[in-house]
mmCIF file of N, CA, C and O in Angstrom:
data_model
loop_
_atom_site.group_PDB
_atom_site.id
_atom_site.type_symbol
_atom_site.label_atom_id
_atom_site.label_comp_id
_atom_site.label_asym_id
_atom_site.label_seq_id
_atom_site.Cartn_x
_atom_site.Cartn_y
_atom_site.Cartn_z
ATOM 1 N N MET A 101 208.848 228.908 142.749
ATOM 2 C CA MET A 101 208.988 227.494 143.053
ATOM 3 C C MET A 101 208.373 226.683 141.923
ATOM 4 O O MET A 101 207.221 226.876 141.564
ATOM 5 N N THR A 102 209.139 225.794 141.352
ATOM 6 C CA THR A 102 208.630 224.962 140.267
ATOM 7 C C THR A 102 208.386 223.552 140.780
ATOM 8 O O THR A 102 209.100 223.057 141.645
ATOM 9 N N GLN A 103 207.375 222.944 140.211
ATOM 10 C CA GLN A 103 207.028 221.579 140.590
ATOM 11 C C GLN A 103 207.345 220.660 139.422
ATOM 12 O O GLN A 103 206.937 220.914 138.298
ATOM 13 N N ARG A 104 208.079 219.609 139.664
ATOM 14 C CA ARG A 104 208.427 218.658 138.617
ATOM 15 C C ARG A 104 207.466 217.483 138.721
ATOM 16 O O ARG A 104 207.397 216.805 139.738
ATOM 17 N N TRP A 105 206.709 217.258 137.639
ATOM 18 C CA TRP A 105 205.764 216.156 137.616
ATOM 19 C C TRP A 105 206.458 214.881 137.201
ATOM 20 O O TRP A 105 207.376 214.881 136.403
ATOM 21 N N SER A 106 205.976 213.784 137.737
ATOM 22 C CA SER A 106 206.515 212.491 137.334
ATOM 23 C C SER A 106 205.853 212.062 136.022
ATOM 24 O O SER A 106 204.696 212.374 135.762
ATOM 25 N N VAL A 107 206.619 211.371 135.212
ATOM 26 C CA VAL A 107 206.092 210.863 133.946
ATOM 27 C C VAL A 107 205.227 209.653 134.268
ATOM 28 O O VAL A 107 205.680 208.694 134.892
ATOM 29 N N ASN A 108 203.959 209.718 133.866
ATOM 30 C CA ASN A 108 203.057 208.594 134.111
ATOM 31 C C ASN A 108 202.314 208.187 132.842
ATOM 32 O O ASN A 108 201.254 207.582 132.900
ATOM 33 N N VAL A 109 202.888 208.535 131.688
ATOM 34 C CA VAL A 109 202.311 208.173 130.395
ATOM 35 C C VAL A 109 203.418 207.500 129.580
ATOM 36 O O VAL A 109 204.523 208.035 129.481
ATOM 37 N N THR A 110 203.130 206.341 129.027
ATOM 38 C CA THR A 110 204.135 205.601 128.261
ATOM 39 C C THR A 110 204.509 206.349 126.984
ATOM 40 O O THR A 110 203.731 207.159 126.481
ATOM 41 N N PRO A 111 205.696 206.082 126.443
ATOM 42 C CA PRO A 111 206.112 206.754 125.205
ATOM 43 C C PRO A 111 205.139 206.551 124.038
ATOM 44 O O PRO A 111 204.856 207.490 123.295
ATOM 45 N N ALA A 112 204.609 205.361 123.883
ATOM 46 C CA ALA A 112 203.652 205.103 122.787
ATOM 47 C C ALA A 112 202.373 205.905 122.996
ATOM 48 O O ALA A 112 201.816 206.470 122.042
ATOM 49 N N GLU A 113 201.912 205.983 124.231
ATOM 50 C CA GLU A 113 200.700 206.753 124.521
ATOM 51 C C GLU A 113 200.945 208.250 124.344
ATOM 52 O O GLU A 113 200.067 208.983 123.902
ATOM 53 N N ARG A 114 202.155 208.693 124.657
ATOM 54 C CA ARG A 114 202.490 210.103 124.461
ATOM 55 C C ARG A 114 202.377 210.481 122.989
ATOM 56 O O ARG A 114 201.798 211.510 122.646
ATOM 57 N N ILE A 115 202.928 209.655 122.118
ATOM 58 C CA ILE A 115 202.857 209.915 120.674
ATOM 59 C C ILE A 115 201.413 209.910 120.209
ATOM 60 O O ILE A 115 200.977 210.791 119.465
ATOM 61 N N ALA A 116 200.646 208.927 120.657
ATOM 62 C CA ALA A 116 199.237 208.837 120.260
ATOM 63 C C ALA A 116 198.451 210.053 120.741
ATOM 64 O O ALA A 116 197.625 210.594 119.998
ATOM 65 N N ARG A 117 198.701 210.503 121.959
ATOM 66 C CA ARG A 117 198.004 211.673 122.483
ATOM 67 C C ARG A 117 198.309 212.914 121.647
ATOM 68 O O ARG A 117 197.421 213.704 121.344
ATOM 69 N N ILE A 118 199.574 213.090 121.289
ATOM 70 C CA ILE A 118 199.955 214.258 120.501
ATOM 71 C C ILE A 118 199.308 214.211 119.122
ATOM 72 O O ILE A 118 198.736 215.203 118.655
ATOM 73 N N VAL A 119 199.374 213.056 118.457
ATOM 74 C CA VAL A 119 198.800 212.935 117.108
ATOM 75 C C VAL A 119 197.288 213.155 117.139
ATOM 76 O O VAL A 119 196.737 213.937 116.354
ATOM 77 N N ILE A 120 196.596 212.491 118.052
ATOM 78 C CA ILE A 120 195.141 212.616 118.134
ATOM 79 C C ILE A 120 194.750 214.042 118.547
ATOM 80 O O ILE A 120 193.780 214.603 118.040
ATOM 81 N N GLY A 121 195.524 214.643 119.435
ATOM 82 C CA GLY A 121 195.246 216.013 119.852
ATOM 83 C C GLY A 121 195.382 217.010 118.721
ATOM 84 O O GLY A 121 194.538 217.893 118.541
ATOM 85 N N VAL A 122 196.428 216.868 117.912
ATOM 86 C CA VAL A 122 196.629 217.770 116.778
ATOM 87 C C VAL A 122 195.514 217.585 115.754
ATOM 88 O O VAL A 122 194.983 218.569 115.214
ATOM 89 N N VAL A 123 195.133 216.345 115.490
ATOM 90 C CA VAL A 123 194.039 216.082 114.549
ATOM 91 C C VAL A 123 192.730 216.683 115.070
ATOM 92 O O VAL A 123 191.966 217.300 114.310
ATOM 93 N N GLY A 124 192.464 216.536 116.357
ATOM 94 C CA GLY A 124 191.252 217.101 116.943
ATOM 95 C C GLY A 124 191.226 218.616 116.872
ATOM 96 O O GLY A 124 190.204 219.216 116.512
ATOM 97 N N MET A 125 192.360 219.237 117.177
ATOM 98 C CA MET A 125 192.418 220.699 117.101
ATOM 99 C C MET A 125 192.246 221.182 115.665
ATOM 100 O O MET A 125 191.542 222.165 115.412
ATOM 101 N N ALA A 126 192.865 220.491 114.717
ATOM 102 C CA ALA A 126 192.724 220.872 113.307
ATOM 103 C C ALA A 126 191.275 220.725 112.854
ATOM 104 O O ALA A 126 190.744 221.588 112.139
ATOM 105 N N GLY A 127 190.624 219.648 113.270
ATOM 106 C CA GLY A 127 189.219 219.456 112.927
ATOM 107 C C GLY A 127 188.337 220.542 113.499
ATOM 108 O O GLY A 127 187.439 221.058 112.823
ATOM 109 N N GLY A 128 188.590 220.912 114.744
ATOM 110 C CA GLY A 128 187.822 221.989 115.365
ATOM 111 C C GLY A 128 188.030 223.319 114.660
ATOM 112 O O GLY A 128 187.080 224.075 114.439
ATOM 113 N N LEU A 129 189.263 223.601 114.280
ATOM 114 C CA LEU A 129 189.550 224.844 113.561
ATOM 115 C C LEU A 129 188.897 224.861 112.184
ATOM 116 O O LEU A 129 188.429 225.905 111.722
ATOM 117 N N MET A 130 188.835 223.708 111.527
ATOM 118 C CA MET A 130 188.183 223.636 110.217
ATOM 119 C C MET A 130 186.687 223.907 110.342
ATOM 120 O O MET A 130 186.102 224.578 109.488
ATOM 121 N N VAL A 131 186.054 223.398 111.382
ATOM 122 C CA VAL A 131 184.626 223.647 111.596
ATOM 123 C C VAL A 131 184.384 225.132 111.857
ATOM 124 O O VAL A 131 183.457 225.728 111.303
ATOM 125 N N ILE A 132 185.239 225.735 112.677
ATOM 126 C CA ILE A 132 185.088 227.166 112.966
ATOM 127 C C ILE A 132 185.301 227.989 111.701
ATOM 128 O O ILE A 132 184.557 228.935 111.436
ATOM 129 N N ALA A 133 186.295 227.634 110.913
ATOM 130 C CA ALA A 133 186.582 228.367 109.673
ATOM 131 C C ALA A 133 185.439 228.226 108.672
ATOM 132 O O ALA A 133 185.217 229.119 107.855
ATOM 133 N N GLY A 134 184.705 227.123 108.742
ATOM 134 C CA GLY A 134 183.591 226.895 107.828
ATOM 135 C C GLY A 134 182.354 227.702 108.168
ATOM 136 O O GLY A 134 181.420 227.774 107.372
ATOM 137 N N GLY A 135 182.329 228.301 109.341
ATOM 138 C CA GLY A 135 181.191 229.132 109.730
ATOM 139 C C GLY A 135 179.905 228.350 109.888
ATOM 140 O O GLY A 135 178.880 228.690 109.312
ATOM 141 N N ALA A 136 179.940 227.319 110.679
ATOM 142 C CA ALA A 136 178.774 226.461 110.878
ATOM 143 C C ALA A 136 177.823 227.078 111.913
ATOM 144 O O ALA A 136 177.994 228.207 112.348
ATOM 145 N N SER A 137 176.821 226.322 112.328
ATOM 146 C CA SER A 137 175.816 226.793 113.284
ATOM 147 C C SER A 137 176.428 226.992 114.674
ATOM 148 O O SER A 137 177.562 226.600 114.932
ATOM 149 N N LEU A 138 175.657 227.579 115.560
ATOM 150 C CA LEU A 138 176.121 227.863 116.916
ATOM 151 C C LEU A 138 176.538 226.583 117.639
ATOM 152 O O LEU A 138 177.595 226.539 118.278
ATOM 153 N N TRP A 139 175.724 225.537 117.540
ATOM 154 C CA TRP A 139 176.038 224.291 118.236
ATOM 155 C C TRP A 139 177.279 223.632 117.662
ATOM 156 O O TRP A 139 178.064 223.028 118.397
ATOM 157 N N SER A 140 177.485 223.768 116.372
ATOM 158 C CA SER A 140 178.707 223.246 115.768
ATOM 159 C C SER A 140 179.920 224.010 116.265
ATOM 160 O O SER A 140 180.987 223.430 116.483
ATOM 161 N N MET A 141 179.758 225.312 116.434
ATOM 162 C CA MET A 141 180.857 226.127 116.952
ATOM 163 C C MET A 141 181.203 225.731 118.392
ATOM 164 O O MET A 141 182.378 225.635 118.744
ATOM 165 N N VAL A 142 180.185 225.504 119.203
ATOM 166 C CA VAL A 142 180.413 225.090 120.589
ATOM 167 C C VAL A 142 181.135 223.746 120.619
ATOM 168 O O VAL A 142 182.108 223.561 121.359
ATOM 169 N N ALA A 143 180.679 222.806 119.794
ATOM 170 C CA ALA A 143 181.331 221.500 119.721
ATOM 171 C C ALA A 143 182.769 221.634 119.230
ATOM 172 O O ALA A 143 183.669 220.943 119.716
ATOM 173 N N ALA A 144 183.006 222.534 118.285
ATOM 174 C CA ALA A 144 184.351 222.739 117.755
ATOM 175 C C ALA A 144 185.279 223.309 118.823
ATOM 176 O O ALA A 144 186.437 222.884 118.936
ATOM 177 N N VAL A 145 184.791 224.247 119.622
ATOM 178 C CA VAL A 145 185.612 224.809 120.700
ATOM 179 C C VAL A 145 185.943 223.733 121.726
ATOM 180 O O VAL A 145 187.082 223.651 122.211
ATOM 181 N N LEU A 146 184.981 222.892 122.054
ATOM 182 C CA LEU A 146 185.243 221.791 122.987
ATOM 183 C C LEU A 146 186.245 220.796 122.403
ATOM 184 O O LEU A 146 187.098 220.268 123.124
ATOM 185 N N LEU A 147 186.153 220.545 121.103
ATOM 186 C CA LEU A 147 187.094 219.643 120.439
ATOM 187 C C LEU A 147 188.499 220.229 120.461
ATOM 188 O O LEU A 147 189.474 219.513 120.697
ATOM 189 N N ILE A 148 188.617 221.520 120.243
ATOM 190 C CA ILE A 148 189.924 222.175 120.307
ATOM 191 C C ILE A 148 190.491 222.092 121.716
ATOM 192 O O ILE A 148 191.682 221.800 121.906
ATOM 193 N N ALA A 149 189.660 222.318 122.733
ATOM 194 C CA ALA A 149 190.121 222.243 124.119
ATOM 195 C C ALA A 149 190.577 220.828 124.476
ATOM 196 O O ALA A 149 191.619 220.646 125.120
ATOM 197 N N ALA A 150 189.822 219.828 124.045
ATOM 198 C CA ALA A 150 190.217 218.438 124.320
ATOM 199 C C ALA A 150 191.508 218.093 123.589
ATOM 200 O O ALA A 150 192.382 217.417 124.140
ATOM 201 N N GLY A 151 191.630 218.554 122.355
ATOM 202 C CA GLY A 151 192.851 218.315 121.594
ATOM 203 C C GLY A 151 194.050 218.971 122.247
ATOM 204 O O GLY A 151 195.132 218.379 122.336
ATOM 205 N N LEU A 152 193.866 220.189 122.735
ATOM 206 C CA LEU A 152 194.959 220.891 123.413
ATOM 207 C C LEU A 152 195.377 220.148 124.679
ATOM 208 O O LEU A 152 196.569 220.015 124.971
ATOM 209 N N ASP A 153 194.400 219.628 125.414
ATOM 210 C CA ASP A 153 194.711 218.848 126.611
ATOM 211 C C ASP A 153 195.535 217.617 126.253
ATOM 212 O O ASP A 153 196.511 217.302 126.934
ATOM 213 N N LEU A 154 195.159 216.929 125.189
ATOM 214 C CA LEU A 154 195.912 215.742 124.774
ATOM 215 C C LEU A 154 197.334 216.097 124.349
ATOM 216 O O LEU A 154 198.285 215.383 124.672
ATOM 217 N N VAL A 155 197.486 217.206 123.638
ATOM 218 C CA VAL A 155 198.825 217.626 123.212
ATOM 219 C C VAL A 155 199.689 217.977 124.422
ATOM 220 O O VAL A 155 200.861 217.579 124.502
ATOM 221 N N VAL A 156 199.131 218.685 125.384
ATOM 222 C CA VAL A 156 199.900 219.082 126.572
ATOM 223 C C VAL A 156 200.284 217.863 127.398
ATOM 224 O O VAL A 156 201.440 217.711 127.797
ATOM 225 N N THR A 157 199.335 216.970 127.661
ATOM 226 C CA THR A 157 199.660 215.791 128.474
ATOM 227 C C THR A 157 200.607 214.853 127.726
ATOM 228 O O THR A 157 201.451 214.213 128.341
ATOM 229 N N GLY A 158 200.482 214.809 126.405
ATOM 230 C CA GLY A 158 201.403 213.987 125.628
ATOM 231 C C GLY A 158 202.806 214.558 125.605
ATOM 232 O O GLY A 158 203.795 213.832 125.722
ATOM 233 N N SER A 159 202.918 215.863 125.481
ATOM 234 C CA SER A 159 204.247 216.467 125.410
ATOM 235 C C SER A 159 204.952 216.501 126.764
ATOM 236 O O SER A 159 206.169 216.382 126.835
ATOM 237 N N THR A 160 204.194 216.652 127.843
ATOM 238 C CA THR A 160 204.818 216.651 129.175
ATOM 239 C C THR A 160 205.020 215.242 129.723
ATOM 240 O O THR A 160 205.863 215.036 130.588
ATOM 241 N N GLY A 161 204.222 214.288 129.248
ATOM 242 C CA GLY A 161 204.320 212.919 129.753
ATOM 243 C C GLY A 161 203.637 212.727 131.091
ATOM 244 O O GLY A 161 203.807 211.706 131.743
ATOM 245 N N HIS A 162 202.867 213.723 131.505
ATOM 246 C CA HIS A 162 202.189 213.642 132.798
ATOM 247 C C HIS A 162 200.691 213.861 132.605
ATOM 248 O O HIS A 162 200.277 214.845 132.008
ATOM 249 N N CYS A 163 199.890 212.930 133.120
ATOM 250 C CA CYS A 163 198.440 213.040 133.053
ATOM 251 C C CYS A 163 197.904 213.222 134.476
ATOM 252 O O CYS A 163 198.021 212.315 135.314
ATOM 253 N N PRO A 164 197.323 214.402 134.770
ATOM 254 C CA PRO A 164 196.799 214.633 136.118
ATOM 255 C C PRO A 164 195.706 213.640 136.525
ATOM 256 O O PRO A 164 195.611 213.272 137.695
ATOM 257 N N LEU A 165 194.889 213.200 135.572
ATOM 258 C CA LEU A 165 193.851 212.218 135.892
ATOM 259 C C LEU A 165 194.475 210.898 136.317
ATOM 260 O O LEU A 165 194.035 210.275 137.292
ATOM 261 N N TYR A 166 195.505 210.451 135.602
ATOM 262 C CA TYR A 166 196.210 209.231 136.008
ATOM 263 C C TYR A 166 196.764 209.388 137.425
ATOM 264 O O TYR A 166 196.710 208.463 138.218
ATOM 265 N N GLN A 167 197.303 210.562 137.733
ATOM 266 C CA GLN A 167 197.863 210.795 139.052
ATOM 267 C C GLN A 167 196.776 210.712 140.122
ATOM 268 O O GLN A 167 196.970 210.084 141.160
ATOM 269 N N ARG A 168 195.624 211.344 139.865
ATOM 270 C CA ARG A 168 194.520 211.310 140.832
ATOM 271 C C ARG A 168 194.015 209.896 141.069
ATOM 272 O O ARG A 168 193.622 209.547 142.178
ATOM 273 N N LEU A 169 194.005 209.087 139.992
ATOM 274 C CA LEU A 169 193.521 207.711 140.102
ATOM 275 C C LEU A 169 194.596 206.754 140.616
ATOM 276 O O LEU A 169 194.308 205.599 140.902
ATOM 277 N N GLY A 170 195.837 207.240 140.699
ATOM 278 C CA GLY A 170 196.927 206.386 141.154
ATOM 279 C C GLY A 170 197.392 205.403 140.098
ATOM 280 O O GLY A 170 198.018 204.400 140.420
ATOM 281 N N HIS A 171 197.118 205.705 138.840
ATOM 282 C CA HIS A 171 197.475 204.796 137.747
ATOM 283 C C HIS A 171 198.898 205.054 137.275
ATOM 284 O O HIS A 171 199.261 206.177 136.945
ATOM 285 N N VAL A 172 199.708 204.007 137.288
ATOM 286 C CA VAL A 172 201.046 204.057 136.709
ATOM 287 C C VAL A 172 201.175 202.815 135.830
ATOM 288 O O VAL A 172 201.006 201.695 136.316
ATOM 289 N N PRO A 173 201.463 202.992 134.533
ATOM 290 C CA PRO A 173 201.596 201.832 133.647
ATOM 291 C C PRO A 173 202.703 200.901 134.137
ATOM 292 O O PRO A 173 203.699 201.350 134.707
ATOM 293 N N VAL A 174 202.523 199.627 133.914
ATOM 294 C CA VAL A 174 203.478 198.609 134.372
ATOM 295 C C VAL A 174 204.863 198.904 133.804
ATOM 296 O O VAL A 174 205.868 198.766 134.523
ATOM 297 N N SER A 175 204.930 199.348 132.551
ATOM 298 C CA SER A 175 206.239 199.586 131.946
ATOM 299 C C SER A 175 206.985 200.761 132.582
ATOM 300 O O SER A 175 208.194 200.879 132.435
ATOM 301 N N LEU A 176 206.296 201.608 133.317
ATOM 302 C CA LEU A 176 206.942 202.734 133.986
ATOM 303 C C LEU A 176 207.213 202.488 135.462
ATOM 304 O O LEU A 176 207.830 203.312 136.113
ATOM 305 N N LYS A 177 206.750 201.364 135.991
ATOM 306 C CA LYS A 177 206.941 201.080 137.411
ATOM 307 C C LYS A 177 208.373 200.654 137.724
ATOM 308 O O LYS A 177 208.789 200.670 138.858
ATOM 309 N N GLY A 178 209.119 200.246 136.707
ATOM 310 C CA GLY A 178 210.508 199.848 136.938
ATOM 311 C C GLY A 178 210.667 198.375 137.230
ATOM 312 O O GLY A 178 211.750 197.840 137.142
ATOM 313 N N GLY A 179 209.618 197.698 137.574
ATOM 314 C CA GLY A 179 209.682 196.270 137.860
ATOM 315 C C GLY A 179 208.455 195.579 137.328
ATOM 316 O O GLY A 179 207.560 196.204 136.795
ATOM 317 N N THR A 180 208.426 194.293 137.470
ATOM 318 C CA THR A 180 207.248 193.541 137.021
ATOM 319 C C THR A 180 206.404 193.204 138.225
ATOM 320 O O THR A 180 206.904 192.801 139.268
ATOM 321 N N SER A 181 205.108 193.392 138.089
ATOM 322 C CA SER A 181 204.188 193.072 139.189
ATOM 323 C C SER A 181 203.016 192.327 138.665
ATOM 324 O O SER A 181 202.503 192.616 137.656
#
């Protein structure tokens, strides 16, 4: 059984999420490749995880946090309110 999520992220925000996510993941990978201290490595792994989350939510167009909060952008509501 597959679940189809509703799109709750605007097209401009989707692009921004993907770009920022890729930059964050690349930055985290560069820190790991540089062989920094333990705390830098932990921060880099967290940065990669956050970047991956942004890329996934940007590419799917669905943000679970927005859904939990009941947030739907005005441009996606279909009408003006």
